[in-house]
Short mmCIF file of C-alpha atoms and ligand atoms in Angstrom, two decimals:
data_model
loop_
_atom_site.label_atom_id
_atom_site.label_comp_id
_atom_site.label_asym_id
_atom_site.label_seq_id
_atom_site.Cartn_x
_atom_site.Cartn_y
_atom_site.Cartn_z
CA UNK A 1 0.00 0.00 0.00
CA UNK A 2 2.81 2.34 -1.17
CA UNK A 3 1.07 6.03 -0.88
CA UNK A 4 4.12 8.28 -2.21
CA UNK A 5 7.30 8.27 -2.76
CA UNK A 6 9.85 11.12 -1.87
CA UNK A 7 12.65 12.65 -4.37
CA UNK A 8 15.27 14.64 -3.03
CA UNK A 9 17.48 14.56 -5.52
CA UNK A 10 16.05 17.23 -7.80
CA UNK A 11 17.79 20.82 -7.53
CA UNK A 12 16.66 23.03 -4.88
CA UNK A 13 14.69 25.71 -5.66
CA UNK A 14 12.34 27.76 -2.43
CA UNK A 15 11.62 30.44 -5.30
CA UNK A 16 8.33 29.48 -6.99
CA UNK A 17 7.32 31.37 -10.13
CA UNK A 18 6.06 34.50 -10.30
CA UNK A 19 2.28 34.35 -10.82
CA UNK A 20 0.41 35.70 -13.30
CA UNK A 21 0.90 39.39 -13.29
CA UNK A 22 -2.80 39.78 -13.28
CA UNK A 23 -3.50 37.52 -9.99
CA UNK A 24 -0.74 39.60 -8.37
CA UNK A 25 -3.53 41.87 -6.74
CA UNK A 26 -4.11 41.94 -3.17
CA UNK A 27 -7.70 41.03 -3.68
CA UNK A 28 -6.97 37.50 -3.73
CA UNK A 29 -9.14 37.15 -0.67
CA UNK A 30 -12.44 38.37 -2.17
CA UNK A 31 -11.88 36.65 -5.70
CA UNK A 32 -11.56 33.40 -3.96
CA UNK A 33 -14.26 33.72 -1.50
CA UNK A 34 -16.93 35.19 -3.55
CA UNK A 35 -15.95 34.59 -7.27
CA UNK A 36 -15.78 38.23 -7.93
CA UNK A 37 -14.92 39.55 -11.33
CA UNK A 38 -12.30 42.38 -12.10
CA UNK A 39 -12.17 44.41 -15.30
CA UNK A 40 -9.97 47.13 -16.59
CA UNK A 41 -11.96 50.55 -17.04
CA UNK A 42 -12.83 51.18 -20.82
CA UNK A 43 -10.38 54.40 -21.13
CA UNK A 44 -12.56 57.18 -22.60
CA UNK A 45 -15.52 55.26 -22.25
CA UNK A 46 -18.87 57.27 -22.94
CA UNK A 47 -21.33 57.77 -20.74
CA UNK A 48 -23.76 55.36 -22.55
CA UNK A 49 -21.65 52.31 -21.76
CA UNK A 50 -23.07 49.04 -21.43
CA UNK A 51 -21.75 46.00 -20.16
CA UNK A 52 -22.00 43.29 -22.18
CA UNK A 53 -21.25 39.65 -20.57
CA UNK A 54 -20.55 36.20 -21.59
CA UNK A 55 -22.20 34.31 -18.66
CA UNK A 56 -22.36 29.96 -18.13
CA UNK A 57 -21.32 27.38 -16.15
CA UNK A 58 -17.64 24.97 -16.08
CA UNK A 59 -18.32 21.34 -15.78
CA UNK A 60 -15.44 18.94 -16.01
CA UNK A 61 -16.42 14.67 -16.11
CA UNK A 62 -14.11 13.16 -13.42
CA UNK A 63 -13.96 9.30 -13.61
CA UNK A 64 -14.62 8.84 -9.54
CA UNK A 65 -11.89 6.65 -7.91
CA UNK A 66 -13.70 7.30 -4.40
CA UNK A 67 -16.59 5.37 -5.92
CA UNK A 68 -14.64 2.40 -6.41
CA UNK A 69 -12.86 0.18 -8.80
CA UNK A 70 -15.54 0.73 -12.03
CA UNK A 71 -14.88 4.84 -11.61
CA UNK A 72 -18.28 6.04 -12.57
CA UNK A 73 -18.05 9.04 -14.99
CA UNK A 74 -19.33 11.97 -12.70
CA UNK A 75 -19.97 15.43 -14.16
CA UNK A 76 -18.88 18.46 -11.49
CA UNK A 77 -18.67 21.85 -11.39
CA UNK A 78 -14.83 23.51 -12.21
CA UNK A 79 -15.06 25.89 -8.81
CA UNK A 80 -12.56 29.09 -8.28
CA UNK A 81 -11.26 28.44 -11.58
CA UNK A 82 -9.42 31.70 -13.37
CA UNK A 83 -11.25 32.66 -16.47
CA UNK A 84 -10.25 35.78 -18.99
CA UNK A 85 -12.49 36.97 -21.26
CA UNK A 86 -10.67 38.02 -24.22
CA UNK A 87 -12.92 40.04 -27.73
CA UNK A 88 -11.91 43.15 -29.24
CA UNK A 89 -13.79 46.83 -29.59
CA UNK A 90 -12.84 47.60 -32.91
CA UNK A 91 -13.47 46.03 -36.29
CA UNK A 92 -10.25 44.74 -37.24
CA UNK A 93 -7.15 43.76 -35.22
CA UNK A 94 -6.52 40.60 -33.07
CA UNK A 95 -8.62 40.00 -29.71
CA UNK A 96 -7.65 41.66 -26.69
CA UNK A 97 -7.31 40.74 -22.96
CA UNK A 98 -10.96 42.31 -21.63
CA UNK A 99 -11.31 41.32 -18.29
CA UNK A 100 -10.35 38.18 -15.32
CA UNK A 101 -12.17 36.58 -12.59
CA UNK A 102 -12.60 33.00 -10.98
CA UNK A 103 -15.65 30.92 -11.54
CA UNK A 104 -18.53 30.14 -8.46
CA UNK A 105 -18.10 27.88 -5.82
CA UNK A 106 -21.50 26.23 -6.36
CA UNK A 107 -22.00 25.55 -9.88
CA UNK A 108 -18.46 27.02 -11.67
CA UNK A 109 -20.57 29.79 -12.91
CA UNK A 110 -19.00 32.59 -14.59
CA UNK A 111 -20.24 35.96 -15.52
CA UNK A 112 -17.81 37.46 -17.80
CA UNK A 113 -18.52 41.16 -18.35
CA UNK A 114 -17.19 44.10 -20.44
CA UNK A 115 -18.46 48.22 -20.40
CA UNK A 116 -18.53 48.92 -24.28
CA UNK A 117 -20.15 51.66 -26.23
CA UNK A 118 -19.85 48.93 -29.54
CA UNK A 119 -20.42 44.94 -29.90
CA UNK A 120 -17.51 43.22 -28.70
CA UNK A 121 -16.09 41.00 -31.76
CA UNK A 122 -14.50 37.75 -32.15
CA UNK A 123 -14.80 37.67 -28.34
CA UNK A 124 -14.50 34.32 -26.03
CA UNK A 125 -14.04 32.89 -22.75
CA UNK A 126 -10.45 31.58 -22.45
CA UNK A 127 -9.90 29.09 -18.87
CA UNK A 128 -7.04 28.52 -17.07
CA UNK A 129 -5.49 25.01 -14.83
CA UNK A 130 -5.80 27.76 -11.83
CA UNK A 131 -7.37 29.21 -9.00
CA UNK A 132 -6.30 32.84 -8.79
CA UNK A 133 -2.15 32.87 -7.97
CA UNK A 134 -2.91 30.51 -4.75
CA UNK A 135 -2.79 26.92 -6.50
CA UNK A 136 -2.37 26.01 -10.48
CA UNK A 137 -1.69 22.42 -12.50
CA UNK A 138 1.04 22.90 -15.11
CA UNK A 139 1.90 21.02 -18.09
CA UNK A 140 5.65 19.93 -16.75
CA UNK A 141 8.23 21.41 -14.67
CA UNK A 142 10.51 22.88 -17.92
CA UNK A 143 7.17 23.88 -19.33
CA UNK A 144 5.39 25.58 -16.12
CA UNK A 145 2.62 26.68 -18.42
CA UNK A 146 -1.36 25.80 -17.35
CA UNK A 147 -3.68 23.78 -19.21
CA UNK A 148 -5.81 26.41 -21.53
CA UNK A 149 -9.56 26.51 -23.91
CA UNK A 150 -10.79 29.06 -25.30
CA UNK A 151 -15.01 29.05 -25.98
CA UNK A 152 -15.80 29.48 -29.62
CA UNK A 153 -15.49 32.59 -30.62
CA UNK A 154 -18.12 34.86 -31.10
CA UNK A 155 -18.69 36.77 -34.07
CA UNK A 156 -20.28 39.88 -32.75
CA UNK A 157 -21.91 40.45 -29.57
CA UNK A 158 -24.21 43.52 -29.20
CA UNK A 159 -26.05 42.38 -25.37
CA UNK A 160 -25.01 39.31 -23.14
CA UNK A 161 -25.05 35.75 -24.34
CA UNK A 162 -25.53 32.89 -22.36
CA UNK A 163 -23.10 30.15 -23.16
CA UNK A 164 -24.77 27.44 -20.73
CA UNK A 165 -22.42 24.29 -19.43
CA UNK A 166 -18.98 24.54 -21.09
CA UNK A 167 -17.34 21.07 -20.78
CA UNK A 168 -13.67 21.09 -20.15
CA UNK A 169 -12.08 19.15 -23.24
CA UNK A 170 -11.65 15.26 -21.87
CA UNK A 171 -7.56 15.60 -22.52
CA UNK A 172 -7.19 17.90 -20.16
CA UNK A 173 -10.38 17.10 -17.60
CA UNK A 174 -7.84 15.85 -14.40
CA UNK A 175 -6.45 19.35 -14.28
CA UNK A 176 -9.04 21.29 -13.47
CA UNK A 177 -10.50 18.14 -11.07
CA UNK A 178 -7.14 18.95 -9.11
CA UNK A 179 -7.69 22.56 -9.74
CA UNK A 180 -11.51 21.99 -8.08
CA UNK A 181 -10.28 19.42 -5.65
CA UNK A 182 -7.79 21.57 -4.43
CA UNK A 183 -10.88 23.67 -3.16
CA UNK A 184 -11.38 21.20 -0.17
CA UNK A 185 -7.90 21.95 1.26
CA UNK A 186 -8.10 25.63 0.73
CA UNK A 187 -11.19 25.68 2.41
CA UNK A 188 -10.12 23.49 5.34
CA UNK A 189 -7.11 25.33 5.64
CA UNK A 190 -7.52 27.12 9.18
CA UNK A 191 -5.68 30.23 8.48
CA UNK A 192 -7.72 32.95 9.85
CA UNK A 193 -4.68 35.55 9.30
CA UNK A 194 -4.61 35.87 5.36
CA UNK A 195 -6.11 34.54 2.12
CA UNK A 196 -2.82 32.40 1.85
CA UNK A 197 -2.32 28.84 2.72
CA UNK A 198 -0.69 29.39 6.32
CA UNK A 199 0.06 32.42 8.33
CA UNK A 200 3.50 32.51 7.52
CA UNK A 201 2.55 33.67 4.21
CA UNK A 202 1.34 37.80 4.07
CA UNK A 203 -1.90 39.07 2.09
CA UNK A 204 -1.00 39.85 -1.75
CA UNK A 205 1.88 37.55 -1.88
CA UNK A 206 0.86 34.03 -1.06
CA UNK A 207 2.68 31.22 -2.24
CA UNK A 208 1.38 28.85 -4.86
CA UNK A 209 0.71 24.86 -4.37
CA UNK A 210 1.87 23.69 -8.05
CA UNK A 211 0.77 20.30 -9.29
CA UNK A 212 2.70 19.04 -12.41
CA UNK A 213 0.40 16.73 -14.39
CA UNK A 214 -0.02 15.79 -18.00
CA UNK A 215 -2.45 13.14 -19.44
CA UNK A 216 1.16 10.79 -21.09
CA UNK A 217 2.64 11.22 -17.74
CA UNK A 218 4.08 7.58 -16.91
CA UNK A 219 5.57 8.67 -13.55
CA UNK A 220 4.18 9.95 -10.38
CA UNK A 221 2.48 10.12 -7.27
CA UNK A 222 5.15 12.42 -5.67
CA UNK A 223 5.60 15.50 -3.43
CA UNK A 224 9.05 16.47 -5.02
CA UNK A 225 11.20 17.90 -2.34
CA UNK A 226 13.64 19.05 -4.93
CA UNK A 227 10.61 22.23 -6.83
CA UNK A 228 8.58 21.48 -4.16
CA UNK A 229 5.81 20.63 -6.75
CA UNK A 230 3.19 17.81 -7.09
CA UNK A 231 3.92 15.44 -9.54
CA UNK A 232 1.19 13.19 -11.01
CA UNK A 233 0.88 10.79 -13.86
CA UNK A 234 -1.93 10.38 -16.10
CA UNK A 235 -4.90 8.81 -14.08
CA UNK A 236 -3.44 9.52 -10.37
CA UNK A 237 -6.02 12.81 -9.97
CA UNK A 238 -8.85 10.16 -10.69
CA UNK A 239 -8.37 9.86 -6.55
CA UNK A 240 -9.01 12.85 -4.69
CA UNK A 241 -7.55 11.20 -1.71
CA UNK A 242 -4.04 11.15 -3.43
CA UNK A 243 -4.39 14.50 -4.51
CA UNK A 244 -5.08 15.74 -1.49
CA UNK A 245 -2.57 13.67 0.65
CA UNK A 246 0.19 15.07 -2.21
CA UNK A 247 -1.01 18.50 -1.05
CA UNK A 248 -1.04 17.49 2.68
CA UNK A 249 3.06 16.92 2.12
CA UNK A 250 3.42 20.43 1.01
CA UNK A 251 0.87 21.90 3.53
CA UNK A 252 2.89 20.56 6.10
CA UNK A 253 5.89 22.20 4.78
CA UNK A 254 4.22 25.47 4.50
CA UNK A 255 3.13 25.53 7.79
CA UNK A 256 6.50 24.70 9.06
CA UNK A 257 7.43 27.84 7.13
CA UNK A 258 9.53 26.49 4.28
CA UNK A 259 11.38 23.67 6.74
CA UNK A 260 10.58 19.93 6.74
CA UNK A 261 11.36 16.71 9.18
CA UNK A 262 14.56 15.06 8.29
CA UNK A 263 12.75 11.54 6.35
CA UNK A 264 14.53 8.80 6.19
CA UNK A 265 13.28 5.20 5.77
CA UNK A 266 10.32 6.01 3.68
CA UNK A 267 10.86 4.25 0.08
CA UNK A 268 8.50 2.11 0.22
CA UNK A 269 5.96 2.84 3.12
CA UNK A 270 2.69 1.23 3.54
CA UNK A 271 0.03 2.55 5.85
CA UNK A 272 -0.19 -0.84 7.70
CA UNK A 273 3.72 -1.29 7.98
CA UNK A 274 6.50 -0.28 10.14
CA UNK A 275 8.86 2.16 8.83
CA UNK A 276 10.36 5.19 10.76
CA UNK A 277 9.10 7.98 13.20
CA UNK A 278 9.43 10.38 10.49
CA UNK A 279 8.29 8.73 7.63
CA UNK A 280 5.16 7.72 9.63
CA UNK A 281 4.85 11.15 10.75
CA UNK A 282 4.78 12.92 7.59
CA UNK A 283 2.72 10.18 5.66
CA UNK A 284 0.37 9.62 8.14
CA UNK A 285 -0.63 13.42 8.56
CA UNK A 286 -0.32 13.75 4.52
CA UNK A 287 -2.88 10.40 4.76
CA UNK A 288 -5.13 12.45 7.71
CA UNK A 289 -4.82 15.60 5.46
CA UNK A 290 -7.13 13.47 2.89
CA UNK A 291 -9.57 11.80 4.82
CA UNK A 292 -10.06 14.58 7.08
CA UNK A 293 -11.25 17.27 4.31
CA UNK A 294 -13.20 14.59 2.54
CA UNK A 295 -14.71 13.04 5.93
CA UNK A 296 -13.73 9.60 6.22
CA UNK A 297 -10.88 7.19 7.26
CA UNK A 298 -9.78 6.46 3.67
CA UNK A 299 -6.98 6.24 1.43
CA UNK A 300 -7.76 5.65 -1.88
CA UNK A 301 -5.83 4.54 -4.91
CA UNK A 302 -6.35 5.93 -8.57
CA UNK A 303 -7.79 2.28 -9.53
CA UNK A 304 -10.48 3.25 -7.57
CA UNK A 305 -9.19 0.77 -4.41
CA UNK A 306 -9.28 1.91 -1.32
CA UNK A 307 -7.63 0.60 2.25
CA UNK A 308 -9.39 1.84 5.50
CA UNK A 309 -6.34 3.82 7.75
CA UNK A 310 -8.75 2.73 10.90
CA UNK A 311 -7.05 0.44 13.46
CA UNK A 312 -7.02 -1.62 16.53
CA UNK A 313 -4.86 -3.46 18.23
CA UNK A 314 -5.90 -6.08 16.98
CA UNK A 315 -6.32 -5.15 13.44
CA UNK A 316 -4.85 -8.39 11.31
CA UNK A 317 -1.78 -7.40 9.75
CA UNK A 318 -0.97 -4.29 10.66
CA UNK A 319 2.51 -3.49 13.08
CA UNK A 320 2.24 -1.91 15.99
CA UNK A 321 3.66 1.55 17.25
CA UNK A 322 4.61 5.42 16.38
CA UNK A 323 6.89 3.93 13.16
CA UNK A 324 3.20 2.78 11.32
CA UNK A 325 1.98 5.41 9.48
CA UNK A 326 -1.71 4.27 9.20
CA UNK A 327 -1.29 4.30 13.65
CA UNK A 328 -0.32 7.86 13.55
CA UNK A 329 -3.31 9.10 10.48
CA UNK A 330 -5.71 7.29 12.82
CA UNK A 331 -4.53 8.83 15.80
CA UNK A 332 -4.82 12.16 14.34
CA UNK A 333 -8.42 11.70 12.71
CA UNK A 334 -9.76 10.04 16.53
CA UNK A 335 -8.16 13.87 17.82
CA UNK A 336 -9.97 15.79 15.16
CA UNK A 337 -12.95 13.87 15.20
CA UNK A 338 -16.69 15.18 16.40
CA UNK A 339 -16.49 14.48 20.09
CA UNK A 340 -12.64 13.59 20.09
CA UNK A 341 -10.51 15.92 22.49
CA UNK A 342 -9.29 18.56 19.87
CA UNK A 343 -12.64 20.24 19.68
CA UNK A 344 -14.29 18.14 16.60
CA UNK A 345 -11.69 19.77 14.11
CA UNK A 346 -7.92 19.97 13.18
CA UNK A 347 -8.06 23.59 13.70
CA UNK A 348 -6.12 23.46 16.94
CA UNK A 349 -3.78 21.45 16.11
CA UNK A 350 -3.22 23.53 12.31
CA UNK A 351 -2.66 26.03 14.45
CA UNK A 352 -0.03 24.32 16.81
CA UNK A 353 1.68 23.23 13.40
CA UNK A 354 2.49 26.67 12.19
CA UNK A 355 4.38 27.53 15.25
CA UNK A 356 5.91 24.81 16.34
CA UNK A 357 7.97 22.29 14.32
CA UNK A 358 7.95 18.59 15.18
CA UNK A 359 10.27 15.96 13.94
CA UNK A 360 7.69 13.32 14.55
CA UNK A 361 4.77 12.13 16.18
CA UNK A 362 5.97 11.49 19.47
CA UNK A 363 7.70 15.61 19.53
CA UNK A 364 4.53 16.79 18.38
CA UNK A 365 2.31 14.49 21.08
CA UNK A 366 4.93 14.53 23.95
CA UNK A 367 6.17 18.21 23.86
CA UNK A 368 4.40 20.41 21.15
CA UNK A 369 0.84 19.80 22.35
CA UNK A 370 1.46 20.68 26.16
CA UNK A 371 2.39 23.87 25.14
CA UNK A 372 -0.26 24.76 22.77
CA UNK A 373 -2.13 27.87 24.14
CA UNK A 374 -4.34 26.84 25.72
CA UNK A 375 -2.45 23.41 25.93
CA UNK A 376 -3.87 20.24 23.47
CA UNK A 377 -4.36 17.34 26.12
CA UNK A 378 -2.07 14.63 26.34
CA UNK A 379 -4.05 12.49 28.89
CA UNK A 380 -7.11 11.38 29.14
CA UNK A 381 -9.27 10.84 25.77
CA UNK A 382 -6.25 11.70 24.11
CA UNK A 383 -3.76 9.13 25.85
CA UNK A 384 -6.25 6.34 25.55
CA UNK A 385 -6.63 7.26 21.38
CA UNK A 386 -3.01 6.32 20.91
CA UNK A 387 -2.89 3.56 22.88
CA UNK A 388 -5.71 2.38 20.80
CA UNK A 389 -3.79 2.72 17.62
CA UNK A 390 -0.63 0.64 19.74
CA UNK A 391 1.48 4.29 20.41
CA UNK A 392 3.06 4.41 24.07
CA UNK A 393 4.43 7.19 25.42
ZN1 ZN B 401 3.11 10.72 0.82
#
């Protein structure tokens, strides 16, 4: 049951590219909460200005490895995802950049707009593998550009159109499911200082989970230690559990602002199988990171498998002890969960994360919760959760 693998033999690089200059605007926050739509001002506009909009809805089919092994074809809504709406004013030339926003968190609507005194020609929607500057899918990690469609073009638009459900082309559908998966995290993400991922990160400038993926990719199902970028092969985003735990490996680095335990003994791990303190502590949170945000005590495989990360002592086949990764997810779901010591969420311990940096489970249990303020417990419900899942202290 071999979730990821580690590289760290890759150059390293802590300088991510520069976003788009256009998502470089310190209204991150309100784009991604709300979906809101910025233009630039018509220069010279008259008075009589209308606004003339391109308006619809981005599905992308996902082929649903959390349903199991026959991965149902699902249809679902592309949510935060960067638009542009591109046309031009006059009657000749080449179309021009018109205006940017992020599609709706409930259906992936989008509501394209543009103040013109004339019908906007040879105008489209163009889409992007991104959500605003905060998280993008590129093509490959010498490429670094995003998956891209354009609408058809429209001839000549004199009032708003309504495009209805644009599909996302089936070559590139798994980007923008990461892209829209990626959603889950964000949202989870505790941070009540800034827009960004952590609160190491300040408003305007957060830094950007990447996730390289292309649909010929033979090799993947990494956090690469080396760019610090996601890599996935061709039908690994088919499981929004590996996404997510991918993700989890660079959350956890983020909120240890930029630093990282020391892994060793990690290639292979299985969730069920001994293999160090800090392999099991960085696998097994990456493995909580995914079955927290999507509720359950899962990991599941792109095939559409799945292996339950709940435990007992007794649990037939599994070894016991802080070196199991699947003992230390479990432990940290049973804290997070509704009734469980934490307060019914990760919040707390989120929190404790992005101040204090723990090597492994035991530092983080043993000495980082205690001082917490006010303090995570270490007795009690807490004590008796990882004894359940075979961890002494
Ligand atoms: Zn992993």
């Amino acid at each position: 049951m071999t979730t990821c693998q580690f590289s760290r033999f890759l150059n390293d690089s802590n300088t991510l590219p520069a976003p788009r200059v256009r998502w470089r605007a310190a209204a991150v926050a309100t784009l991604i909460s709300v979906g809101l739509v910025i233009a630039i001002p018509a220069i010279g506009q008259a008075a009589t200005a209308t606004s003339i909009c391109l308006t619809g809805k981005l599905n992308y089919d996902h082929n649903n490895a959390e349903a199991g092994t026959s991965k149902p074809l699902v249809t679902l809504p592309a949510r935060n995802a960067n638009w542009e709406l591109w046309g031009r004013t006059e009657s000749t030339g080449s179309p021009q950049w018109l205006a940017s926003g992020i599609t709706g968190v409930s259906g992936g609507e989008f509501n394209a707009c543009f103040d013109t005194t004339t019908p906007l020609q040879d105008t489209f929607v163009r889409f992007y593998s991104a959500s605003t500057s905060v998280w993008r899918v590129i093509k490959s990690t010498t490429d670094q550009t995003q998956y891209t469609f354009d609408t058809a073009h429209q001839a000549s638009v004199s009032a708003s159109k309504d495009l209805g459900t644009v599909k996302v082309p089936a070559s590139m559908q798994r980007a923008w499911n990461i892209v829209d998966t990626l959603n889950l995290l964000y949202w989870n993400r505790a941070n009540p200082s800034t827009p960004c991922w952590t609160r190491h990160q300040v408003w305007g400038s957060c830094d950007t989970l990447t996730f390289v993926w292309s649909q010929d990719a033979t090799t993947g199902g990494y956090w690469d230690f080396g760019t610090k970028y996601v890599i996935m092969n061709a039908n690994q985003p088919d499981s929004q559990h590996f996404i997510l735990h991918e993700a989890g490996h660079w959350f956890q680095w983020r909120l240890y602002n930029r630093t990282f335990p020391v892994v060793t003994g990690c290639n292979p791990h299985y969730i069920e199988k001994s293999s160090s303190t800090s392999c099991a502590w960085t696998e097994g949170f990456a493995d909580a990171v995914a079955a927290y945000v999507l509720g359950d005590y899962r990991f599941v495989f792109d095939n559409g498998t799945s292996f339950s990360i709940a435990n007992d002592p007794n649990s037939p086949g599994w070894d016991p002890g802080d070196t199991v990764q699947g003992r230390v997810g479990a432990s940290l779901l049973d804290f997070w969960a509704a009734g469980g010591p934490d307060g019914g969420n990760w919040d707390r311990t989120i929190d404790l994360m992005s101040r204090e940096f723990s090597q492994d489970f035991k530092e983080y249990f043993v000495i980082d919760r205690p001082i917490a303020v006010p303090p995570l417990s270490t007795t009690g419900a807490a004590k008796t959760i990882i004894q359940n899942h075979t961890i002494f202290y």
